[in-house]
Amino acid sequence: MPPLGPRRQPSRRGSMADVPDDLLDQIKELEKIFSLEKDKLIQVTDHFVKELDKGLSVEGGSIPMNPTWVMGFPDGNETGTFLALDMGGTNLRVCEVILLEEKGEYDIIQSKYRMPSELRTGESDELWEYIADCIQQFIEYHHEVENLAELDTIPIGFTFSFPATQEYIDHGVLQRWTKGFDIKGVEGQDVVPLFEAALAKRKLPVKLSALINDTTGTLIASAYTDSSMKIGCIFGTGCNAAYMENCGSVPKITDYNLPPDMPIAINCEYGAFDNENVVLPRTKYDVIIDNDSPRPGQQAFEKMIAGLYLGEIFRLVLVDIHDNKNCNFFSGQDISKLRDAYTLDASFLSDIENDPFENLQETGDIFKQELGITAQKPELELIRRLAELIGTRAARLSACGPAAICKKKNITTCHVGADGSVFNKYPHFKARGAVALREILGWEKGQKDMVNIVSAEDGSGVGAALIAALTIKRVKEGNLAGIKNAERQA
Ligand code: GLC
């Protein structure tokens, strides 16, 4: 192995010295289009606040602001055994959660199943069959019984991380697929009967208690252990948040005549923020991502910041610079692999940003291994800067969501529980987001962070179980608001 050179210093100003003018011009242009100053972040956030309000109104707006029928937080005394199914992005996960007698304690066992990528764009039946198969495998593996009929029926909380209109907690009409999913015949349908039919076919001893969103699960699971938790966020394959509203502040549910001070969790679905293209500084690459996606015009905010798209934005820029006749970039190299859409994911960018070496050796290695491209040092400098710009834009824009909820609700201090691959794994994402929050919310220099985005508890496992438990408890207490099948829940 050749020597790797000294470890890279955080400041890389000197490193551009050898970069020729054509590439330097490109870097300057990229800095211009991908950077977001404080004023822009504030402008985005202020528009966001208005759009959150619009989503709660009777007329509605492009942010769905879906009432979830999760009516308040757990008090730590919930007990029982629950299944949780998590379908949201890359994997499918089945958990069994036992909420214990000791306040706030639980045990969990879980299995992950890879979600074959063909399923994301396949047929509806295949999806539900696959899900039911995974649940069956899980039960057979963890409960060694000859006959599934011997088991008591177990309530399940189903984390379905897509926008769904819920008139009840045990019901949910898919508004539209997001995150690249495009399964025919499901949009506009209640997914609960589709799910239940597949369970019934296998005679599985499982009954659905609640259909939930990952953000709502995150909010509830995190608030279970930390009472200052006011928002649950996902920064992963997609991006979104949930928070508690008072029923009286949600004009679109006025007809339900609920007590105005009764809490209800709202799944914002704010990946759809600015679909109208009013305020977000979209680049030509964002426009291409949108046009080539299964749902153009939808999820404008999400497409600029979520894990599914970061690698693709990066790829589009590199191909564009290569094809620019005025630039010498990957000249004479075969870039056919780089021309494949969605060939790079966010972990590719993470690896580049994590490269600790001054000579960007690791970045060079992954370009060679993954794409068959030998990148020269000046090209590696551009690549590294581009990854930083895309990662920083994502983190800074991401902060506008929780900031807008805080502004809207006049929350001056709280914890925000966050989960998802980008939050947990992308280098510097947390620190960059925290800086942006400080700029948007205008804390004094030296003042400690008033709103902290921290790692969440397991929302689609423990959160889903807690919501199932809360729903069953409500049935027992006769608080049936937003529960369709109370008999089955009892
Ligand atoms: C997408 C989904 C949303 C989910 C988010 C994070 O935005 O529409 O329901 O919460 O991804 O998984």
Coordinates of C-alpha atoms and ligand atoms in Angstrom, one line a residue:
M1 CA 0.0 0.0 0.0
P2 CA 1.3 3.5 -0.8
P3 CA 1.6 5.8 2.2
L4 CA -1.6 7.6 2.8
G5 CA -0.1 10.9 3.8
P6 CA -0.9 13.0 6.8
R7 CA -4.4 13.0 8.3
R8 CA -6.6 15.6 6.8
Q9 CA -7.1 18.8 8.7
P10 CA -10.7 20.2 9.1
S11 CA -9.9 23.3 7.1
R12 CA -9.1 22.6 3.5
R13 CA -8.5 26.0 2.1
G14 CA -5.0 25.3 0.8
S15 CA -6.1 22.1 -0.9
M16 CA -7.5 23.9 -3.9
A17 CA -4.1 25.3 -4.9
D18 CA -3.5 22.7 -7.6
V19 CA -7.1 22.8 -8.9
P20 CA -7.1 24.2 -12.5
D21 CA -9.3 27.2 -13.4
D22 CA -12.0 25.2 -15.2
L23 CA -12.7 23.1 -12.2
L24 CA -12.3 26.0 -9.8
D25 CA -15.0 27.8 -11.7
Q26 CA -17.2 24.7 -11.4
I27 CA -16.6 24.6 -7.7
K28 CA -17.6 28.3 -7.3
E29 CA -20.8 27.7 -9.3
L30 CA -21.6 24.7 -7.1
E31 CA -21.0 26.7 -4.0
K32 CA -23.3 29.4 -5.3
I33 CA -26.2 27.1 -6.1
F34 CA -26.0 24.7 -3.1
S35 CA -25.2 27.1 -0.3
L36 CA -28.0 28.5 1.9
E37 CA -27.4 31.6 3.9
K38 CA -29.1 32.4 7.2
D39 CA -31.6 34.8 5.6
K40 CA -32.8 32.2 3.1
L41 CA -33.2 29.6 5.9
I42 CA -35.4 32.1 7.8
Q43 CA -37.4 32.8 4.7
V44 CA -37.9 29.1 4.1
T45 CA -39.0 28.5 7.8
D46 CA -41.4 31.5 7.8
H47 CA -43.1 30.1 4.7
F48 CA -43.1 26.7 6.2
V49 CA -45.0 28.0 9.3
K50 CA -47.8 29.3 7.0
E51 CA -47.9 26.1 5.1
L52 CA -48.3 24.0 8.3
D53 CA -51.2 26.2 9.2
K54 CA -52.7 25.8 5.8
G55 CA -52.5 22.0 6.1
L56 CA -54.6 22.1 9.3
S57 CA -57.3 24.2 7.7
V58 CA -60.5 23.0 6.1
E59 CA -59.2 24.0 2.6
G60 CA -55.9 22.3 3.2
G61 CA -52.6 22.9 1.4
S62 CA -49.9 20.8 0.0
I63 CA -48.5 19.6 3.4
P64 CA -51.1 17.0 4.4
M65 CA -51.0 17.5 8.2
N66 CA -52.7 14.2 8.8
P67 CA -54.6 13.7 12.1
T68 CA -53.4 10.3 13.4
W69 CA -55.9 9.6 16.2
V70 CA -53.1 9.1 18.6
M71 CA -54.7 11.1 21.4
G72 CA -52.0 11.9 23.9
F73 CA -48.8 10.4 25.3
P74 CA -48.3 7.2 27.3
D75 CA -48.0 7.5 31.0
G76 CA -45.5 4.7 31.5
N77 CA -48.2 2.3 33.0
E78 CA -49.0 0.6 29.7
T79 CA -48.4 -3.2 29.8
G80 CA -48.8 -6.2 27.5
T81 CA -47.3 -8.0 24.6
F82 CA -47.6 -6.5 21.1
L83 CA -46.2 -7.0 17.6
A84 CA -44.9 -4.2 15.6
L85 CA -44.5 -4.2 11.9
D86 CA -42.3 -1.6 10.2
M87 CA -42.6 -0.9 6.5
G88 CA -41.1 2.3 5.4
G89 CA -38.0 2.3 3.4
T90 CA -35.3 -0.2 2.7
N91 CA -36.1 -3.0 5.1
L92 CA -39.1 -4.7 6.7
R93 CA -38.9 -5.3 10.4
V94 CA -41.1 -7.3 12.7
C95 CA -40.8 -6.9 16.5
E96 CA -42.4 -8.3 19.6
V97 CA -42.5 -5.8 22.3
I98 CA -43.4 -6.6 25.9
L99 CA -44.3 -3.5 27.9
L100 CA -43.4 -4.5 31.5
E101 CA -45.1 -3.8 34.8
E102 CA -42.2 -1.6 35.9
K103 CA -43.0 1.9 34.7
G104 CA -41.5 2.7 31.3
E105 CA -39.6 -0.7 31.0
Y106 CA -39.9 -3.0 28.0
D107 CA -38.3 -6.1 26.3
I108 CA -38.0 -6.3 22.6
I109 CA -37.1 -9.1 20.1
Q110 CA -36.9 -8.3 16.4
S111 CA -36.1 -9.6 13.0
K112 CA -35.3 -7.7 9.8
Y113 CA -36.2 -8.8 6.3
R114 CA -34.8 -7.3 3.2
M115 CA -37.4 -5.7 1.1
P116 CA -36.7 -6.8 -2.5
S117 CA -36.4 -3.7 -4.6
E118 CA -38.8 -5.1 -7.2
L119 CA -41.6 -5.1 -4.6
R120 CA -41.4 -1.3 -4.5
T121 CA -42.7 -1.0 -8.0
G122 CA -44.5 -4.4 -8.3
E123 CA -48.1 -5.5 -7.7
S124 CA -50.2 -4.9 -4.6
D125 CA -50.8 -8.6 -3.8
E126 CA -47.1 -9.4 -3.9
L127 CA -46.5 -6.7 -1.3
W128 CA -49.1 -7.9 1.2
E129 CA -48.2 -11.5 0.7
Y130 CA -44.6 -10.8 1.4
I131 CA -45.4 -8.8 4.5
A132 CA -47.6 -11.6 5.8
D133 CA -44.9 -14.2 5.0
C134 CA -42.4 -12.2 7.1
I135 CA -44.9 -12.0 10.1
Q136 CA -45.6 -15.7 9.8
Q137 CA -41.8 -16.5 9.8
F138 CA -41.3 -14.3 12.8
I139 CA -44.1 -15.9 14.8
E140 CA -43.0 -19.5 13.9
Y141 CA -39.4 -18.7 14.7
H142 CA -40.1 -17.0 18.1
H143 CA -43.0 -19.1 19.3
E144 CA -42.3 -22.7 18.9
V145 CA -45.8 -24.1 18.6
E146 CA -47.0 -26.9 16.3
N147 CA -50.1 -25.0 15.3
L148 CA -50.4 -21.2 15.1
A149 CA -54.0 -21.5 16.3
E150 CA -52.7 -22.5 19.7
L151 CA -51.5 -18.9 20.2
D152 CA -53.6 -16.1 21.7
T153 CA -54.2 -13.3 19.2
I154 CA -51.6 -10.6 19.5
P155 CA -52.4 -7.0 18.7
I156 CA -50.1 -5.4 16.1
G157 CA -49.1 -1.8 15.5
F158 CA -48.4 -1.4 11.8
T159 CA -45.9 1.4 11.0
F160 CA -46.8 2.3 7.4
S161 CA -44.5 5.2 6.7
F162 CA -46.4 6.9 3.9
P163 CA -49.0 9.6 3.8
A164 CA -52.4 8.1 4.7
T165 CA -55.8 9.8 5.4
Q166 CA -57.0 8.3 8.6
E167 CA -60.6 8.8 9.7
Y168 CA -59.8 6.2 12.4
I169 CA -56.6 4.9 13.9
D170 CA -57.2 1.4 12.5
H171 CA -57.8 2.6 9.0
G172 CA -55.7 4.5 6.5
V173 CA -56.2 5.5 2.8
L174 CA -52.9 5.8 1.0
Q175 CA -52.8 9.4 -0.3
R176 CA -49.8 8.7 -2.6
W177 CA -46.7 6.6 -2.6
T178 CA -43.5 8.4 -1.7
K179 CA -39.8 7.5 -1.5
G180 CA -39.7 5.9 -5.0
F181 CA -42.5 3.3 -4.2
D182 CA -44.9 2.9 -7.0
I183 CA -47.2 -0.1 -6.4
K184 CA -50.2 -0.2 -8.6
G185 CA -53.7 -0.2 -7.2
V186 CA -53.0 0.9 -3.6
E187 CA -53.2 4.7 -3.8
G188 CA -56.7 5.7 -2.8
Q189 CA -57.3 2.4 -1.0
D190 CA -57.6 1.7 2.7
V191 CA -54.5 -0.4 3.3
V192 CA -55.8 -2.1 6.5
P193 CA -58.2 -4.6 4.7
L194 CA -55.5 -5.4 2.2
F195 CA -53.1 -6.2 5.1
E196 CA -55.7 -8.1 7.1
A197 CA -56.7 -10.2 4.1
A198 CA -53.1 -11.5 3.7
L199 CA -53.0 -12.2 7.5
A200 CA -56.4 -14.0 7.4
K201 CA -55.3 -16.2 4.4
R202 CA -52.5 -17.6 6.6
K203 CA -54.7 -17.7 9.7
L204 CA -52.1 -15.7 11.6
P205 CA -53.1 -15.0 15.2
V206 CA -52.7 -11.2 14.8
K207 CA -55.1 -8.3 14.9
L208 CA -54.4 -4.8 13.8
S209 CA -54.8 -2.2 16.6
A210 CA -53.3 0.9 15.0
L211 CA -51.9 2.0 11.7
I212 CA -49.2 4.5 12.4
N213 CA -46.5 6.7 10.8
D214 CA -42.8 6.3 11.7
T215 CA -42.7 10.0 12.9
T216 CA -45.7 9.5 15.2
G217 CA -44.1 6.3 16.6
T218 CA -40.8 8.2 17.1
L219 CA -42.7 11.0 18.9
I220 CA -44.5 8.6 21.3
A221 CA -41.5 6.3 22.0
S222 CA -39.2 9.3 22.7
A223 CA -41.7 11.1 24.9
Y224 CA -42.1 7.8 26.9
T225 CA -38.6 8.3 28.2
D226 CA -38.2 12.1 28.0
S227 CA -41.0 14.4 28.8
S228 CA -39.4 17.4 27.1
M229 CA -39.7 15.6 23.7
K230 CA -42.2 17.7 21.6
I231 CA -41.4 16.6 18.0
G232 CA -40.6 13.3 16.4
C233 CA -38.6 13.5 13.2
I234 CA -37.2 11.1 10.5
F235 CA -34.2 12.1 8.5
G236 CA -33.7 8.9 6.5
T237 CA -34.8 7.5 3.1
G238 CA -37.6 10.2 3.4
C239 CA -38.0 13.1 5.8
N240 CA -41.0 14.1 7.9
A241 CA -42.1 15.0 11.4
A242 CA -45.0 14.6 13.9
Y243 CA -46.0 16.7 16.9
M244 CA -49.0 17.1 19.3
E245 CA -51.7 19.6 18.5
N246 CA -54.9 20.4 20.4
C247 CA -58.0 19.2 18.7
G248 CA -59.4 22.8 18.9
S249 CA -56.4 24.0 16.8
V250 CA -57.2 21.7 13.9
P251 CA -60.0 23.3 12.0
K252 CA -60.4 20.3 9.6
I253 CA -61.6 18.0 12.4
T254 CA -64.1 20.5 13.9
D255 CA -67.0 18.2 12.8
Y256 CA -65.8 15.5 15.2
N257 CA -66.8 17.8 18.2
L258 CA -63.8 16.7 20.3
P259 CA -62.8 18.5 23.4
P260 CA -60.7 21.5 22.2
D261 CA -57.9 20.8 24.7
M262 CA -57.7 17.1 23.8
P263 CA -54.3 16.3 22.3
I264 CA -54.0 14.7 18.9
A265 CA -50.7 13.8 17.1
I266 CA -50.4 15.3 13.7
N267 CA -48.3 13.5 11.0
C268 CA -47.2 16.6 9.0
E269 CA -46.0 14.8 5.9
Y270 CA -43.9 17.8 5.3
G271 CA -41.7 16.1 2.7
A272 CA -44.4 17.8 0.5
F273 CA -43.5 21.3 1.6
D274 CA -43.3 23.8 -1.2
N275 CA -44.5 21.5 -4.0
E276 CA -45.7 24.8 -5.5
N277 CA -42.1 25.9 -5.8
V278 CA -42.4 29.2 -4.1
V279 CA -39.4 29.4 -1.8
L280 CA -37.0 26.4 -2.0
P281 CA -33.8 27.2 -4.0
R282 CA -34.1 24.3 -6.4
T283 CA -31.2 23.7 -8.7
K284 CA -31.5 22.2 -12.2
Y285 CA -30.5 18.9 -10.6
D286 CA -33.4 19.0 -8.2
V287 CA -35.7 19.6 -11.2
I288 CA -34.3 16.5 -13.0
I289 CA -34.8 14.3 -9.9
D290 CA -38.4 15.5 -9.7
N291 CA -39.2 15.1 -13.4
D292 CA -37.7 11.6 -13.5
S293 CA -39.4 10.4 -10.3
P294 CA -42.6 8.3 -10.3
R295 CA -44.5 11.2 -8.8
P296 CA -43.3 14.5 -10.4
G297 CA -44.5 17.6 -8.5
Q298 CA -44.7 15.8 -5.2
Q299 CA -42.4 15.7 -2.2
A300 CA -40.4 18.8 -3.3
F301 CA -38.7 19.3 0.1
E302 CA -38.0 15.6 0.6
K303 CA -36.4 15.3 -2.8
M304 CA -33.7 18.0 -1.9
I305 CA -32.7 16.5 1.5
A306 CA -33.7 12.8 2.0
G307 CA -31.3 9.9 1.9
L308 CA -32.9 8.4 -1.2
Y309 CA -31.9 11.4 -3.3
L310 CA -28.5 12.6 -2.0
G311 CA -26.5 10.2 -4.0
E312 CA -28.5 10.9 -7.1
I313 CA -28.1 14.7 -6.9
F314 CA -24.4 14.1 -6.5
R315 CA -24.3 11.7 -9.5
L316 CA -26.2 14.2 -11.7
V317 CA -23.8 17.0 -11.0
L318 CA -20.7 14.8 -11.8
V319 CA -22.2 13.7 -15.1
D320 CA -23.1 17.2 -16.0
I321 CA -19.5 18.5 -15.3
H322 CA -18.1 15.6 -17.3
D323 CA -20.3 16.4 -20.3
N324 CA -19.4 20.1 -20.2
K325 CA -17.1 20.6 -23.1
N326 CA -15.3 23.5 -21.4
C327 CA -14.2 21.3 -18.5
N328 CA -11.6 18.6 -18.2
F329 CA -13.3 16.2 -15.8
F330 CA -12.9 12.5 -16.0
S331 CA -11.7 13.1 -19.5
G332 CA -11.0 10.0 -21.5
Q333 CA -12.6 7.8 -18.8
D334 CA -15.4 5.4 -19.3
I335 CA -18.2 6.9 -17.1
S336 CA -20.9 4.4 -18.2
K337 CA -21.4 3.1 -14.6
L338 CA -21.9 6.7 -13.4
R339 CA -24.6 7.2 -16.0
D340 CA -26.9 4.7 -14.3
A341 CA -29.6 6.5 -12.4
Y342 CA -29.7 5.9 -8.6
T343 CA -26.4 3.9 -8.8
L344 CA -25.0 5.9 -5.8
D345 CA -26.7 6.1 -2.4
A346 CA -26.2 8.4 0.5
S347 CA -23.6 6.1 2.0
F348 CA -21.3 6.8 -1.0
L349 CA -21.4 10.5 0.0
S350 CA -20.9 9.6 3.7
D351 CA -17.7 7.7 2.7
I352 CA -16.4 10.6 0.8
E353 CA -17.0 13.0 3.6
N354 CA -15.5 10.6 6.1
D355 CA -12.2 10.3 4.1
P356 CA -9.6 11.4 6.6
F357 CA -6.7 11.6 4.3
E358 CA -5.1 14.8 2.8
N359 CA -4.7 13.1 -0.5
L360 CA -8.3 11.8 -0.6
Q361 CA -7.0 8.3 -1.1
E362 CA -10.2 6.6 0.2
T363 CA -12.3 8.7 -2.1
G364 CA -10.1 7.7 -5.0
D365 CA -10.4 4.1 -4.1
I366 CA -14.2 4.0 -4.0
F367 CA -14.4 5.8 -7.3
K368 CA -12.2 3.1 -8.8
Q369 CA -13.9 0.2 -7.1
E370 CA -17.5 1.2 -7.5
L371 CA -17.4 3.1 -10.8
G372 CA -14.2 2.1 -12.5
I373 CA -13.1 5.7 -12.7
T374 CA -9.6 6.8 -11.8
A375 CA -10.0 10.3 -10.4
Q376 CA -7.1 12.8 -10.3
K377 CA -6.3 14.9 -7.3
P378 CA -8.1 18.1 -8.6
E379 CA -11.1 16.0 -9.5
L380 CA -11.1 14.4 -6.0
E381 CA -11.1 18.0 -4.6
L382 CA -14.2 18.9 -6.5
I383 CA -15.8 15.6 -5.6
R384 CA -15.2 16.2 -1.9
R385 CA -16.4 19.8 -2.0
L386 CA -19.6 18.7 -3.8
A387 CA -20.3 16.0 -1.2
E388 CA -19.9 18.6 1.5
L389 CA -22.2 21.0 -0.2
I390 CA -24.9 18.5 -0.8
G391 CA -24.6 17.1 2.7
T392 CA -24.6 20.6 4.2
R393 CA -27.6 21.8 2.2
A394 CA -29.5 18.7 3.3
A395 CA -28.7 19.3 7.0
R396 CA -29.5 23.0 6.9
L397 CA -32.7 22.7 5.0
S398 CA -33.7 19.7 7.3
A399 CA -33.5 22.1 10.3
C400 CA -36.3 24.3 8.8
G401 CA -38.9 21.6 9.5
P402 CA -38.6 21.3 13.3
A403 CA -37.8 25.1 13.5
A404 CA -41.1 25.8 11.7
I405 CA -43.0 23.6 14.2
C406 CA -41.4 25.3 17.1
K407 CA -42.2 28.7 15.7
K408 CA -45.8 27.7 14.9
K409 CA -46.4 26.3 18.4
N410 CA -44.4 29.0 20.2
I411 CA -42.1 26.4 21.6
T412 CA -38.9 28.1 22.8
T413 CA -37.2 25.1 24.3
C414 CA -37.7 21.3 23.8
H415 CA -36.1 18.1 22.6
V416 CA -36.7 16.8 19.1
G417 CA -36.4 13.0 18.8
A418 CA -34.8 12.1 15.5
D419 CA -34.2 8.8 13.7
G420 CA -33.3 7.6 10.3
S421 CA -30.2 6.6 8.4
V422 CA -29.1 10.1 7.4
F423 CA -29.5 11.4 11.0
N424 CA -27.7 8.4 12.5
K425 CA -25.0 7.8 9.9
Y426 CA -24.3 10.8 7.7
P427 CA -21.1 12.7 8.9
H428 CA -21.6 16.1 10.5
F429 CA -25.4 16.0 9.8
K430 CA -26.3 16.6 13.5
A431 CA -23.7 19.4 14.0
R432 CA -24.7 21.2 10.7
G433 CA -28.4 21.0 11.6
A434 CA -27.7 22.4 15.0
V435 CA -25.9 25.4 13.6
A436 CA -28.8 26.0 11.2
L437 CA -31.3 25.8 14.0
R438 CA -29.3 28.4 16.0
E439 CA -29.3 30.7 13.0
I440 CA -33.1 30.3 12.3
L441 CA -34.3 30.6 15.9
G442 CA -31.8 33.4 16.6
W443 CA -30.2 32.4 19.9
E444 CA -27.7 34.8 21.3
K445 CA -24.0 34.0 20.8
G446 CA -22.9 31.9 23.9
Q447 CA -26.5 31.0 24.7
K448 CA -26.9 27.2 24.9
D449 CA -29.1 25.4 22.4
M450 CA -32.8 25.8 23.4
V451 CA -34.1 23.2 20.9
N452 CA -32.0 20.1 20.7
I453 CA -32.4 17.4 18.1
V454 CA -31.4 14.2 19.8
S455 CA -31.4 10.5 18.9
A456 CA -34.9 9.1 19.3
E457 CA -36.1 5.9 20.9
D458 CA -37.2 3.1 18.5
G459 CA -40.4 4.6 17.1
S460 CA -41.6 1.9 14.7
G461 CA -40.9 -0.9 17.3
V462 CA -41.6 0.4 20.8
G463 CA -43.6 3.4 19.6
A464 CA -45.9 1.2 17.5
A465 CA -46.4 -1.1 20.5
L466 CA -47.2 1.8 22.8
I467 CA -49.7 3.3 20.4
A468 CA -51.4 -0.2 20.1
A469 CA -51.5 -0.3 23.9
L470 CA -52.9 3.3 24.2
T471 CA -55.6 2.4 21.6
I472 CA -56.7 -0.7 23.5
K473 CA -56.7 1.3 26.7
R474 CA -58.9 3.9 25.2
V475 CA -61.4 1.2 24.1
K476 CA -61.5 -0.1 27.6
E477 CA -62.1 3.4 28.9
G478 CA -64.8 4.0 26.3
N479 CA -62.9 6.9 24.7
L480 CA -63.6 5.8 21.1
A481 CA -62.7 8.9 19.2
G482 CA -61.1 7.8 15.9
I483 CA -61.4 4.1 16.5
K484 CA -63.3 2.2 13.9
N485 CA -63.3 -1.4 15.1
A486 CA -63.6 -1.1 18.9
E487 CA -64.9 -4.6 19.3
R488 CA -61.9 -6.2 17.6
Q489 CA -59.6 -4.1 19.8
A490 CA -61.2 -5.1 23.1
Ligands
GLC1 C1 -41.9 9.9 3.5 C2 -43.3 9.4 3.9 C3 -43.6 9.7 5.4 C4 -42.5 9.2 6.2 C5 -41.1 9.7 5.8 C6 -40.0 9.2 6.6 O1 -41.9 11.3 3.6 O2 -44.2 10.0 3.1 O3 -44.8 9.1 5.7 O4 -42.7 9.6 7.6 O5 -40.9 9.4 4.4 O6 -39.9 7.8 6.5

